[in-house]
JSON list of C-alpha atoms in Angstrom, two decimals:
[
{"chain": "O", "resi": 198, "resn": "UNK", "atom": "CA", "xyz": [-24.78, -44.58, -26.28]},
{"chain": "O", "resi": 199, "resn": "UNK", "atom": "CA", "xyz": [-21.54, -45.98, -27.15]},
{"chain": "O", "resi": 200, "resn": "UNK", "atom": "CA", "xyz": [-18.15, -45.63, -25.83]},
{"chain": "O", "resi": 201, "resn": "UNK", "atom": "CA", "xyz": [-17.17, -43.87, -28.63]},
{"chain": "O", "resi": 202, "resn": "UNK", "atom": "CA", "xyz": [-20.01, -41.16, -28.54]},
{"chain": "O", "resi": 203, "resn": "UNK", "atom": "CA", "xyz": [-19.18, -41.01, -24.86]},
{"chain": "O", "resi": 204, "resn": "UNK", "atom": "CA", "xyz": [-15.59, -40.31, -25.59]},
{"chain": "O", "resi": 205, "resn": "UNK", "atom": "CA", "xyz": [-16.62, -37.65, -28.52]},
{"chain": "O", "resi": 206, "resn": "UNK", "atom": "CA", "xyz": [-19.01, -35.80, -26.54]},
{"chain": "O", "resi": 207, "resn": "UNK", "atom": "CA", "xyz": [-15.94, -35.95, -23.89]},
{"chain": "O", "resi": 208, "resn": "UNK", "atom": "CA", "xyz": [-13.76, -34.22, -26.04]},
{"chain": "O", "resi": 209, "resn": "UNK", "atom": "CA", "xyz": [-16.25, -31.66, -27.56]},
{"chain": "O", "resi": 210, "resn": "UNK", "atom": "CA", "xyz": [-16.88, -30.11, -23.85]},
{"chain": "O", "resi": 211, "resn": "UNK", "atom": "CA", "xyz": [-13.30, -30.27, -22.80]},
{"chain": "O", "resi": 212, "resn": "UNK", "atom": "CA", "xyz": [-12.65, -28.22, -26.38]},
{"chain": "O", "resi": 213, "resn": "UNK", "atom": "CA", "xyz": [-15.98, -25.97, -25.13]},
{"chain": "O", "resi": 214, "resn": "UNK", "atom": "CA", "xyz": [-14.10, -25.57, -22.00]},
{"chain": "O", "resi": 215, "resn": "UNK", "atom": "CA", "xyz": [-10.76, -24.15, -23.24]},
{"chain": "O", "resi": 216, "resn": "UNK", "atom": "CA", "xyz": [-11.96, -21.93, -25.56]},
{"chain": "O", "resi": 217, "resn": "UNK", "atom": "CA", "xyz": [-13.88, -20.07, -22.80]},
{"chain": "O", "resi": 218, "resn": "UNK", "atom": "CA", "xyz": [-10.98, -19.72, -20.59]},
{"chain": "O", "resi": 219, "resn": "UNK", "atom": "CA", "xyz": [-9.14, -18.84, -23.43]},
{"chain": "O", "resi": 220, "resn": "UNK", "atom": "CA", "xyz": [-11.43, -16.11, -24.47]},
{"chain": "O", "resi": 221, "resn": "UNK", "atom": "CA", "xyz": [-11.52, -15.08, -20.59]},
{"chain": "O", "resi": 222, "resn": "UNK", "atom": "CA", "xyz": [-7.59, -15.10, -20.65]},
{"chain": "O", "resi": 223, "resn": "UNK", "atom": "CA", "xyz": [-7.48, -13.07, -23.77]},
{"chain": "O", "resi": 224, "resn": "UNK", "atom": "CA", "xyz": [-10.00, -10.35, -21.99]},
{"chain": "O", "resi": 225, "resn": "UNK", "atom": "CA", "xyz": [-8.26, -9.77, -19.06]},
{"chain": "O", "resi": 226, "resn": "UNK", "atom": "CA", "xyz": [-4.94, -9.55, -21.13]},
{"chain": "O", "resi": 227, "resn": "UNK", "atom": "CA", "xyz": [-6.48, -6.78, -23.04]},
{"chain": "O", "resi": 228, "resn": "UNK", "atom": "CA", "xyz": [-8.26, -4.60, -20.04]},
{"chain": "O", "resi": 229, "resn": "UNK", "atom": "CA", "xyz": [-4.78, -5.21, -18.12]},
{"chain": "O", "resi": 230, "resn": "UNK", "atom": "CA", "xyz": [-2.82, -4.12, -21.42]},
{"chain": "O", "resi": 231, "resn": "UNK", "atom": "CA", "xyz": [-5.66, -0.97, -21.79]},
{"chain": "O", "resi": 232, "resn": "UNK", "atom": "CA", "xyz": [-5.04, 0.04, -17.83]},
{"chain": "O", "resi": 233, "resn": "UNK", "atom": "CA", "xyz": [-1.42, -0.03, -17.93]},
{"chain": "O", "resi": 234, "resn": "UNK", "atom": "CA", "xyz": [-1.11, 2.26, -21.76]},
{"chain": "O", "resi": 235, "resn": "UNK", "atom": "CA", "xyz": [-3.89, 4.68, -19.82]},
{"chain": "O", "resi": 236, "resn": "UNK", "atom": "CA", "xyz": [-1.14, 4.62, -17.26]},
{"chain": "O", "resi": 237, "resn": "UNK", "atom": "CA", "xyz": [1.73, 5.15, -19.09]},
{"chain": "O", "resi": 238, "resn": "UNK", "atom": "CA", "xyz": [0.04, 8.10, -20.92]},
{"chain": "O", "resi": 239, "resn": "UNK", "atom": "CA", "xyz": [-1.44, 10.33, -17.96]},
{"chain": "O", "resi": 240, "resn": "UNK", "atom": "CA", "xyz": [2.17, 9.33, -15.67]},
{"chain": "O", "resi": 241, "resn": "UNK", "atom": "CA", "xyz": [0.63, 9.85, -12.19]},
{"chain": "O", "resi": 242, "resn": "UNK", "atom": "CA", "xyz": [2.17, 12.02, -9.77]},
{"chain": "O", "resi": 243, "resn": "UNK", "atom": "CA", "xyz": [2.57, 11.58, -6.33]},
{"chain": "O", "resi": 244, "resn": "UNK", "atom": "CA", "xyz": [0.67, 14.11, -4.07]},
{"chain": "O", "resi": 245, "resn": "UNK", "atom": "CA", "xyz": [2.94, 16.97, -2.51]},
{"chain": "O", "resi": 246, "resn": "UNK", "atom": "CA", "xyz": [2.41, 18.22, 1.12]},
{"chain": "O", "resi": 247, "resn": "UNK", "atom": "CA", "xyz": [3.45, 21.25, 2.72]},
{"chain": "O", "resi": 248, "resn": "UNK", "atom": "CA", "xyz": [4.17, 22.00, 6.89]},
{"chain": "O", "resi": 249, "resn": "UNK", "atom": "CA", "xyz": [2.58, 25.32, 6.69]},
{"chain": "O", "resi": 250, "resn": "UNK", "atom": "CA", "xyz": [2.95, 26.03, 10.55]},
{"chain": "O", "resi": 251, "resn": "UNK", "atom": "CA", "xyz": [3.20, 24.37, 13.76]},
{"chain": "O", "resi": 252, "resn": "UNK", "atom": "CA", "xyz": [1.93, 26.11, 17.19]},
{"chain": "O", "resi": 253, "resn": "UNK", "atom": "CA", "xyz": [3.16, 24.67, 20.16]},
{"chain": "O", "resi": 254, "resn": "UNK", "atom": "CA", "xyz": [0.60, 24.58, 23.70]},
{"chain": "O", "resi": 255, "resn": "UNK", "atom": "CA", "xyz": [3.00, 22.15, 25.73]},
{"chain": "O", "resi": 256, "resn": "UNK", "atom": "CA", "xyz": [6.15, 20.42, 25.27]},
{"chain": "O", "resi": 257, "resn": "UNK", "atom": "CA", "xyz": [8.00, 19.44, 28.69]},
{"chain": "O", "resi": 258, "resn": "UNK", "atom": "CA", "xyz": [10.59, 17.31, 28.58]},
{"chain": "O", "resi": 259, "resn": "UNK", "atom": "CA", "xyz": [11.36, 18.43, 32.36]},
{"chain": "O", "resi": 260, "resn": "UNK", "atom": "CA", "xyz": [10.37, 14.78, 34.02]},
{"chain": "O", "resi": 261, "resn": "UNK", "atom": "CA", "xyz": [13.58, 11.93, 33.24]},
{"chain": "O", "resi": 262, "resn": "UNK", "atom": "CA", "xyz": [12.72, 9.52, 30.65]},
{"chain": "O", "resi": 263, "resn": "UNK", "atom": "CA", "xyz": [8.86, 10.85, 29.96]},
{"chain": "O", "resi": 264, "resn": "UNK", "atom": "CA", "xyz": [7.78, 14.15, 27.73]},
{"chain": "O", "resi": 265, "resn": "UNK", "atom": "CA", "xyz": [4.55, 15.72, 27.08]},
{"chain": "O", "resi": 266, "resn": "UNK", "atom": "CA", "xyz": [3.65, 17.39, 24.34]},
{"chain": "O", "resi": 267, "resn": "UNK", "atom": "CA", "xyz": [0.60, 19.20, 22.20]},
{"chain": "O", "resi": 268, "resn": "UNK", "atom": "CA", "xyz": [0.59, 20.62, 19.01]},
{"chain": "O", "resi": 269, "resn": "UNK", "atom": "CA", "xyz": [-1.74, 21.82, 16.30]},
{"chain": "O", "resi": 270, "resn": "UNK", "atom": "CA", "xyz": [-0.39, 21.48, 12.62]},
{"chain": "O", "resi": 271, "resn": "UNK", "atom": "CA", "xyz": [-1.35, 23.11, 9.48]},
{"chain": "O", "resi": 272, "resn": "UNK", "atom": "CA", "xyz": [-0.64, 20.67, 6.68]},
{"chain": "O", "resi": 273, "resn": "UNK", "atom": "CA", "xyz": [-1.32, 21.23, 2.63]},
{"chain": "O", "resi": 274, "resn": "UNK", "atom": "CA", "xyz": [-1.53, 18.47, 0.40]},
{"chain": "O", "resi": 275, "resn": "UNK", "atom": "CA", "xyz": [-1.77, 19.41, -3.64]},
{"chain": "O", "resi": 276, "resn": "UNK", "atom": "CA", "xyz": [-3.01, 17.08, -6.42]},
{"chain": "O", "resi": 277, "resn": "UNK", "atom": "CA", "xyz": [-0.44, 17.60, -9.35]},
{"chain": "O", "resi": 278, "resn": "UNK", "atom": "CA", "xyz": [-2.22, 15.42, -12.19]},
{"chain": "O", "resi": 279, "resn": "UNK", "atom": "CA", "xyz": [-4.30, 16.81, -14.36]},
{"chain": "O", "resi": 280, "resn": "UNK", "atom": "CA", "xyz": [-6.77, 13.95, -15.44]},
{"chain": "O", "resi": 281, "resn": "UNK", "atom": "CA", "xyz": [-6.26, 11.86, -12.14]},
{"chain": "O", "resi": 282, "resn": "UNK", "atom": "CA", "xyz": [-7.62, 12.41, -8.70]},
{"chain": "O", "resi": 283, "resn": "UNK", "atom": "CA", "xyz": [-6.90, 10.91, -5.14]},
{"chain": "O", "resi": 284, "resn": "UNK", "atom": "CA", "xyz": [-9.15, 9.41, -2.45]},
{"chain": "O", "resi": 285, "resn": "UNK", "atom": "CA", "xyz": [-7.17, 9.67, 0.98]},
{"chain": "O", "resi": 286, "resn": "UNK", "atom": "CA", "xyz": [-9.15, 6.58, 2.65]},
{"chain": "O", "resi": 287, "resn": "UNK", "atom": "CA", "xyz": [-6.97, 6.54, 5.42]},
{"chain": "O", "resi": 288, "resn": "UNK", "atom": "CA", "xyz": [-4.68, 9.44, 6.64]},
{"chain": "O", "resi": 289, "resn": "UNK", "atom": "CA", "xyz": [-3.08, 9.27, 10.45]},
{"chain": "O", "resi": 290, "resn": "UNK", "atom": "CA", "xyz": [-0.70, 12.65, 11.62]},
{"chain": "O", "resi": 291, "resn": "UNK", "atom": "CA", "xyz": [1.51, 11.92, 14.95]},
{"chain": "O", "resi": 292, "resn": "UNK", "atom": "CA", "xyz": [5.24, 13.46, 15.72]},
{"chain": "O", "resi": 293, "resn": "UNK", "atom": "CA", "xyz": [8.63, 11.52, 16.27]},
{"chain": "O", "resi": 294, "resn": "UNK", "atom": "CA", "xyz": [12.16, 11.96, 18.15]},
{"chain": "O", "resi": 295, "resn": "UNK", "atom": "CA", "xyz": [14.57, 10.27, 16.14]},
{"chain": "O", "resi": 296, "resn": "UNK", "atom": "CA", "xyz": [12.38, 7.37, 14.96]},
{"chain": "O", "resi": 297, "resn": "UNK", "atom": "CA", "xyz": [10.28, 7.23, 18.06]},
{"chain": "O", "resi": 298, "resn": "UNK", "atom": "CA", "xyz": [6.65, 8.60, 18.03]},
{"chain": "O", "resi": 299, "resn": "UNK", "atom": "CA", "xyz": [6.24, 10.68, 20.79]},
{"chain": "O", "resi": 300, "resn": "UNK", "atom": "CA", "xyz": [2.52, 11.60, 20.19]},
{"chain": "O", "resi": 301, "resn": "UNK", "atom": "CA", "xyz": [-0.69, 9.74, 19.45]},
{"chain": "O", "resi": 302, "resn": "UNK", "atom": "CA", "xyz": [-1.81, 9.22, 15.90]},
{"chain": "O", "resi": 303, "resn": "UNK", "atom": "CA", "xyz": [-4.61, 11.60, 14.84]},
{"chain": "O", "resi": 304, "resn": "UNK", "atom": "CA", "xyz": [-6.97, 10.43, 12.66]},
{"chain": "O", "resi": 305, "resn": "UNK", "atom": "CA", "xyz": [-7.58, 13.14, 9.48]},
{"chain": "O", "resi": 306, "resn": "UNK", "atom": "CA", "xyz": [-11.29, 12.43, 7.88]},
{"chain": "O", "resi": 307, "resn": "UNK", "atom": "CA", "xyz": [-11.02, 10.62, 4.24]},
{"chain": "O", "resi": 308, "resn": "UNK", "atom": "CA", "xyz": [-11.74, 12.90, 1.49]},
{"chain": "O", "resi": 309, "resn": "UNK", "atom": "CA", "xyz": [-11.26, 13.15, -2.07]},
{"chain": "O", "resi": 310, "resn": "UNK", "atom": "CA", "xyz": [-8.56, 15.25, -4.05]},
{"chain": "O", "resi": 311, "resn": "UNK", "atom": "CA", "xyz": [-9.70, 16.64, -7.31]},
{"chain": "O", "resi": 312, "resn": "UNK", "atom": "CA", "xyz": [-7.02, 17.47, -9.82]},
{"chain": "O", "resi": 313, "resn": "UNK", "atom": "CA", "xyz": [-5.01, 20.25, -8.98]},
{"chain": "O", "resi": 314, "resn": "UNK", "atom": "CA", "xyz": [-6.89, 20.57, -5.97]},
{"chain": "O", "resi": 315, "resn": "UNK", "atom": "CA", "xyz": [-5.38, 21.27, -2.55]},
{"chain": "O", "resi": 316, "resn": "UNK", "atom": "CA", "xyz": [-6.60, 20.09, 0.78]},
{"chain": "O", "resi": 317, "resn": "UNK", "atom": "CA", "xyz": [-5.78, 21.57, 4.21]},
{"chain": "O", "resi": 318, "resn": "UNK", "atom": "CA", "xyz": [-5.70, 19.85, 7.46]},
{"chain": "O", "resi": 319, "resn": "UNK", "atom": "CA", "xyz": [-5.31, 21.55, 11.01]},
{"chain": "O", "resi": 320, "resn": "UNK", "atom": "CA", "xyz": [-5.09, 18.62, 13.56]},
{"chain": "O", "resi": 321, "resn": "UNK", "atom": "CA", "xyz": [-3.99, 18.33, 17.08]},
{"chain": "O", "resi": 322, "resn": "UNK", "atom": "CA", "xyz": [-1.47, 15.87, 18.18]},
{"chain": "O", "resi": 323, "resn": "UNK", "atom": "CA", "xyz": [-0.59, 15.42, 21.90]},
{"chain": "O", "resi": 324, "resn": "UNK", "atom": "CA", "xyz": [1.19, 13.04, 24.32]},
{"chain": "O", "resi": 325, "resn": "UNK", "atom": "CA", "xyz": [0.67, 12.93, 28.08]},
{"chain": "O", "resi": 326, "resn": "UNK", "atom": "CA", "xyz": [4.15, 11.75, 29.96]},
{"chain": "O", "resi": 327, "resn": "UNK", "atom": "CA", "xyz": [5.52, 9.33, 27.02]},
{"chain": "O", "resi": 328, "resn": "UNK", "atom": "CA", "xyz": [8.02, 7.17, 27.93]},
{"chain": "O", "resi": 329, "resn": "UNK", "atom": "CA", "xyz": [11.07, 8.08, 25.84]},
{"chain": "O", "resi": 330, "resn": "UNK", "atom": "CA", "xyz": [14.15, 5.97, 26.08]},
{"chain": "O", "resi": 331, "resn": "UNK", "atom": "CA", "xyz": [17.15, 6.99, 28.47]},
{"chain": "O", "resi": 332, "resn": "UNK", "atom": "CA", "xyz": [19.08, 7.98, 25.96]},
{"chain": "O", "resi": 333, "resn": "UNK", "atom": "CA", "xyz": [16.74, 9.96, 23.59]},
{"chain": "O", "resi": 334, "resn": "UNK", "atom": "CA", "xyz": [15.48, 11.41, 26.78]},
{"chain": "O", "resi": 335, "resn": "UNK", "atom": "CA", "xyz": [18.94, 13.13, 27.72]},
{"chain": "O", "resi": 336, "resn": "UNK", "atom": "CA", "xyz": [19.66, 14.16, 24.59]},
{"chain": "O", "resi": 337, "resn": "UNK", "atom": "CA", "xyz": [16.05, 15.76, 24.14]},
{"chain": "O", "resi": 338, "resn": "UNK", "atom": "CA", "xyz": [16.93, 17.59, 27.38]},
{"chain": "O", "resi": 339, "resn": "UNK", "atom": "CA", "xyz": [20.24, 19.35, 26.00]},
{"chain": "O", "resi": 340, "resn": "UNK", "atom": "CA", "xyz": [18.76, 20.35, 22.74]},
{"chain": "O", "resi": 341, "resn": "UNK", "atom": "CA", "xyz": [15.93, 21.98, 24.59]},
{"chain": "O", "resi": 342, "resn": "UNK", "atom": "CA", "xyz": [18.03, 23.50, 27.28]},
{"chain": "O", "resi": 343, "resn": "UNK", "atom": "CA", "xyz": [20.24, 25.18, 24.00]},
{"chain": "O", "resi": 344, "resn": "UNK", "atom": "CA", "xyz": [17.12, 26.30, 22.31]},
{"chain": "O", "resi": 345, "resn": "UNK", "atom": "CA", "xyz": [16.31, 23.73, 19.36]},
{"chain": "O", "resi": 346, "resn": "UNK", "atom": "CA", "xyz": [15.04, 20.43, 19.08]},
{"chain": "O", "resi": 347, "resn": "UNK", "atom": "CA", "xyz": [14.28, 18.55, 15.47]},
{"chain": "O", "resi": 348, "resn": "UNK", "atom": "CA", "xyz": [11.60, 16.74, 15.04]},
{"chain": "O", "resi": 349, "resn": "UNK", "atom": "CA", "xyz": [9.95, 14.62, 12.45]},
{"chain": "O", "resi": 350, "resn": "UNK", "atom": "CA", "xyz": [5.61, 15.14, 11.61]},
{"chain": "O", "resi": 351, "resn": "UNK", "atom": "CA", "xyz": [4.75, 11.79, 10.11]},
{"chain": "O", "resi": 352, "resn": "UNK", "atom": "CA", "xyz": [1.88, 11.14, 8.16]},
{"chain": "O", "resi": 353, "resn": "UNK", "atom": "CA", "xyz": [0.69, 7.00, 7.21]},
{"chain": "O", "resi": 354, "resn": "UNK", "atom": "CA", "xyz": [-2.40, 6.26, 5.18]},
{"chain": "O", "resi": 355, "resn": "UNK", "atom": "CA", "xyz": [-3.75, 4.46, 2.28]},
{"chain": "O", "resi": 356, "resn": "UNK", "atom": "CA", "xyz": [-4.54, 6.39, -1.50]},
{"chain": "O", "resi": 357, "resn": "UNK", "atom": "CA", "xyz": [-6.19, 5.30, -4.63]},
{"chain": "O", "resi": 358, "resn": "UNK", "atom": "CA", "xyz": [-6.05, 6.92, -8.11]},
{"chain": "O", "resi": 359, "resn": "UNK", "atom": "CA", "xyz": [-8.96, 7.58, -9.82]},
{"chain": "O", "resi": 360, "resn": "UNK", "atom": "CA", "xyz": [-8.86, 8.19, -13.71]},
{"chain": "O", "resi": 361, "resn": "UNK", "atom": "CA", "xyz": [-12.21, 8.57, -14.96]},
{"chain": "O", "resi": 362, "resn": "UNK", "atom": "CA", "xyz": [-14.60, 5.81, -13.98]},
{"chain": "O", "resi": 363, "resn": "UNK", "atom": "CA", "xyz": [-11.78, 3.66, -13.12]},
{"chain": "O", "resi": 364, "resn": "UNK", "atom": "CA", "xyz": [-10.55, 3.57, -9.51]},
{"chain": "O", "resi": 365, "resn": "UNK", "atom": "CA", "xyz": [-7.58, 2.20, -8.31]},
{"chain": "O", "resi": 366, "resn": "UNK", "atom": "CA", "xyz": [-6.86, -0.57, -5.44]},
{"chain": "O", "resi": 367, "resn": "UNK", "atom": "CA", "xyz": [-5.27, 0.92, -1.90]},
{"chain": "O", "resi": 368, "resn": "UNK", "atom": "CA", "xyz": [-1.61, 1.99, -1.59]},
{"chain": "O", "resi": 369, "resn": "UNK", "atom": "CA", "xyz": [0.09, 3.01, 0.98]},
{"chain": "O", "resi": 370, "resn": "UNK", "atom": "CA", "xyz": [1.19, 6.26, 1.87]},
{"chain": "O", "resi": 371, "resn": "UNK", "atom": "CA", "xyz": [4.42, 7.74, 3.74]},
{"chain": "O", "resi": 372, "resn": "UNK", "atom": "CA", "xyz": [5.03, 11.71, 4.19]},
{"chain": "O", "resi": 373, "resn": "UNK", "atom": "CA", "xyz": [7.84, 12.92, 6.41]},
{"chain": "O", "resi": 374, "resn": "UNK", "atom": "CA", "xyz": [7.98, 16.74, 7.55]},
{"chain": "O", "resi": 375, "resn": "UNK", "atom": "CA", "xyz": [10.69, 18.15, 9.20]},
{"chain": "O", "resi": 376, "resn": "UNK", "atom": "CA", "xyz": [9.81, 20.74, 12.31]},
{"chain": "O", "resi": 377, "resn": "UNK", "atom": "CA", "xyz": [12.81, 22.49, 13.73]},
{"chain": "O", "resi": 378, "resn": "UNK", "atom": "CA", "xyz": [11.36, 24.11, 16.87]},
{"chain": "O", "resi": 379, "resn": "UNK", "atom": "CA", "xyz": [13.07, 26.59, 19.01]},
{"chain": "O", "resi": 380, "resn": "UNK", "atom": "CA", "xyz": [12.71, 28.09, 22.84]},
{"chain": "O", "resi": 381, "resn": "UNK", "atom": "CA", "xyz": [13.68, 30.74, 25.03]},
{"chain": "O", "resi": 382, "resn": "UNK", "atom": "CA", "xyz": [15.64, 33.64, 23.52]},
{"chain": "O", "resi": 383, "resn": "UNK", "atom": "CA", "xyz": [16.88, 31.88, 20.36]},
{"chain": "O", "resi": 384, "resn": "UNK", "atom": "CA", "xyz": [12.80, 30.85, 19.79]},
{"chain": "O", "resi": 385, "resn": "UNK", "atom": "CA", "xyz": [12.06, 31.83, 16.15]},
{"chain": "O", "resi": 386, "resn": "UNK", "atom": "CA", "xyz": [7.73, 31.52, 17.21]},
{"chain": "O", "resi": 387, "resn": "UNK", "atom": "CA", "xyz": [5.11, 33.88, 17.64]},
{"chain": "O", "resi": 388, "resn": "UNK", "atom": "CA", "xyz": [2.78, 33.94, 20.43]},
{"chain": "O", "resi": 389, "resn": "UNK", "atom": "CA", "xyz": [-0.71, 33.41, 19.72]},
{"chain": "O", "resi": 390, "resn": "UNK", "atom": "CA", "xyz": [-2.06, 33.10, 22.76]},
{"chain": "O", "resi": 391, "resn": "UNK", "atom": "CA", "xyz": [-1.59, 32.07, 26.60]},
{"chain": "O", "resi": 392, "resn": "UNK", "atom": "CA", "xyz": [1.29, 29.50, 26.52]},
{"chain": "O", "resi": 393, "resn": "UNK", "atom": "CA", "xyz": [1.08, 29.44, 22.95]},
{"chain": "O", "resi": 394, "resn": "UNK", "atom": "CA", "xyz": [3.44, 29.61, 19.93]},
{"chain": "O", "resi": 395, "resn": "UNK", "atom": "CA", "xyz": [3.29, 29.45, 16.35]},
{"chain": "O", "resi": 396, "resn": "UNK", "atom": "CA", "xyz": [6.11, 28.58, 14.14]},
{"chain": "O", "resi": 397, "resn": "UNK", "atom": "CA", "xyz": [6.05, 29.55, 10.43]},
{"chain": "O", "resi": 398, "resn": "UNK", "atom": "CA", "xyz": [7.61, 26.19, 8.02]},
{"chain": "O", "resi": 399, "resn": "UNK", "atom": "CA", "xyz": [6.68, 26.11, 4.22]},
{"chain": "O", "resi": 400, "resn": "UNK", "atom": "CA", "xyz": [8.23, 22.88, 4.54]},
{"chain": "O", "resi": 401, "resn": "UNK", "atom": "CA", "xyz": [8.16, 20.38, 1.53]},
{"chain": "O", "resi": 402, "resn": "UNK", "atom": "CA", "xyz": [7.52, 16.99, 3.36]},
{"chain": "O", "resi": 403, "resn": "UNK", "atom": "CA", "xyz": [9.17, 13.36, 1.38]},
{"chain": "O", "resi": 404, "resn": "UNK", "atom": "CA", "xyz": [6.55, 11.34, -0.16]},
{"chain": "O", "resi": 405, "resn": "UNK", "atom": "CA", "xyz": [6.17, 7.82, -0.77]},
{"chain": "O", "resi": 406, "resn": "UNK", "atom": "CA", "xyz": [3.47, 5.76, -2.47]}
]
């Protein structure tokens, strides 16, 4: 074979070549371009959650610089879309004092959120002598001592969409549900049992996706 067959045949594949990653290119232009109008059109709404209630078995802040604490929440979440449903792959509960977690994460089992479904959770969260800093630690003291303390139920995890037979890839997940509890005389709870006291929220938590 000559050079010049060698050089034709050369050309022919690189021309081969291009138009299949052309033709690939064009594909994935079009089932990108397809995803993002199916988007567009069903405008996906982020799920809502709602503190129902919060019952309180232990929260002593008595010891300098440590607390201990146990709670059981009641927590709704509510699919808005119609056509679009949710898979919560990975949903962990815990409590904070001004930006510092003062329990352990909980771990809330994956499930899937039909539309305009709603899901609810009732998990414990505890901590057993947490060290808090100094100066959250006194403050935490005072509020107690005059009957309130504010504090923030977090919730982290990972969600994807699912529209039809298309599933989405992970994103993350951020609610934030305010919990004003109160003691002594002032206490706004209900006793439900030894040591035990439930406070009524209907809080809407903040949600980020």
């Amino acid at each position: 074979m000559s050079v010049k067959e060698c050089g034709h045949h050369g050309e022919h594949r690189r021309k081969i070549f291009r138009r299949i990653i052309a033709g690939i290119l064009i594909f994935l232009m079009i089932v990108l371009i397809t995803i993002l109008l199916i988007w567009a059109i069903l405008r996906p709404n982020k799920p809502r959650f709602i503190l129902q209630d919060t019952t309180v078995y232990a929260f002593n802040a008595s010891t300098p610089n440590l607390l201990t604490s146990n709670f059981q929440l009641t927590l709704s979440s509510r699919n808005p879309n119609d056509r679009i449903g949710i898979y919560y792959d990975r949903l962990y509960v815990y409590a904070t004092y001004n930006n510092q977690q003062i329990t352990l994460r909980t771990s809330i089992p994956p499930t899937y959120q039909g539309h305009k479904e709603i899901n609810v959770w009732s998990p414990f969260i505890n901590g057993n002598s947490v060290p808090i800093a100094p100066e959250f630690s006194a403050s935490l003291g005072m509020q107690q001592a005059t009957g309130s303390v504010f504090l923030m139920i977090k919730i982290d995890g990972r969600v994807r969409w699912k529209v039809g037979s298309f599933i989405s890839g992970r994103y993350h997940l951020y609610v934030r549900c305010p919990a004003y509890i109160t003691f002594g005389s002032t206490s706004t709870g209900v006793m439900v049992g030894e040591n035990a006291i439930k406070y009524q929220f209907v809080t809407r938590c903040s949600v980020s996706v």
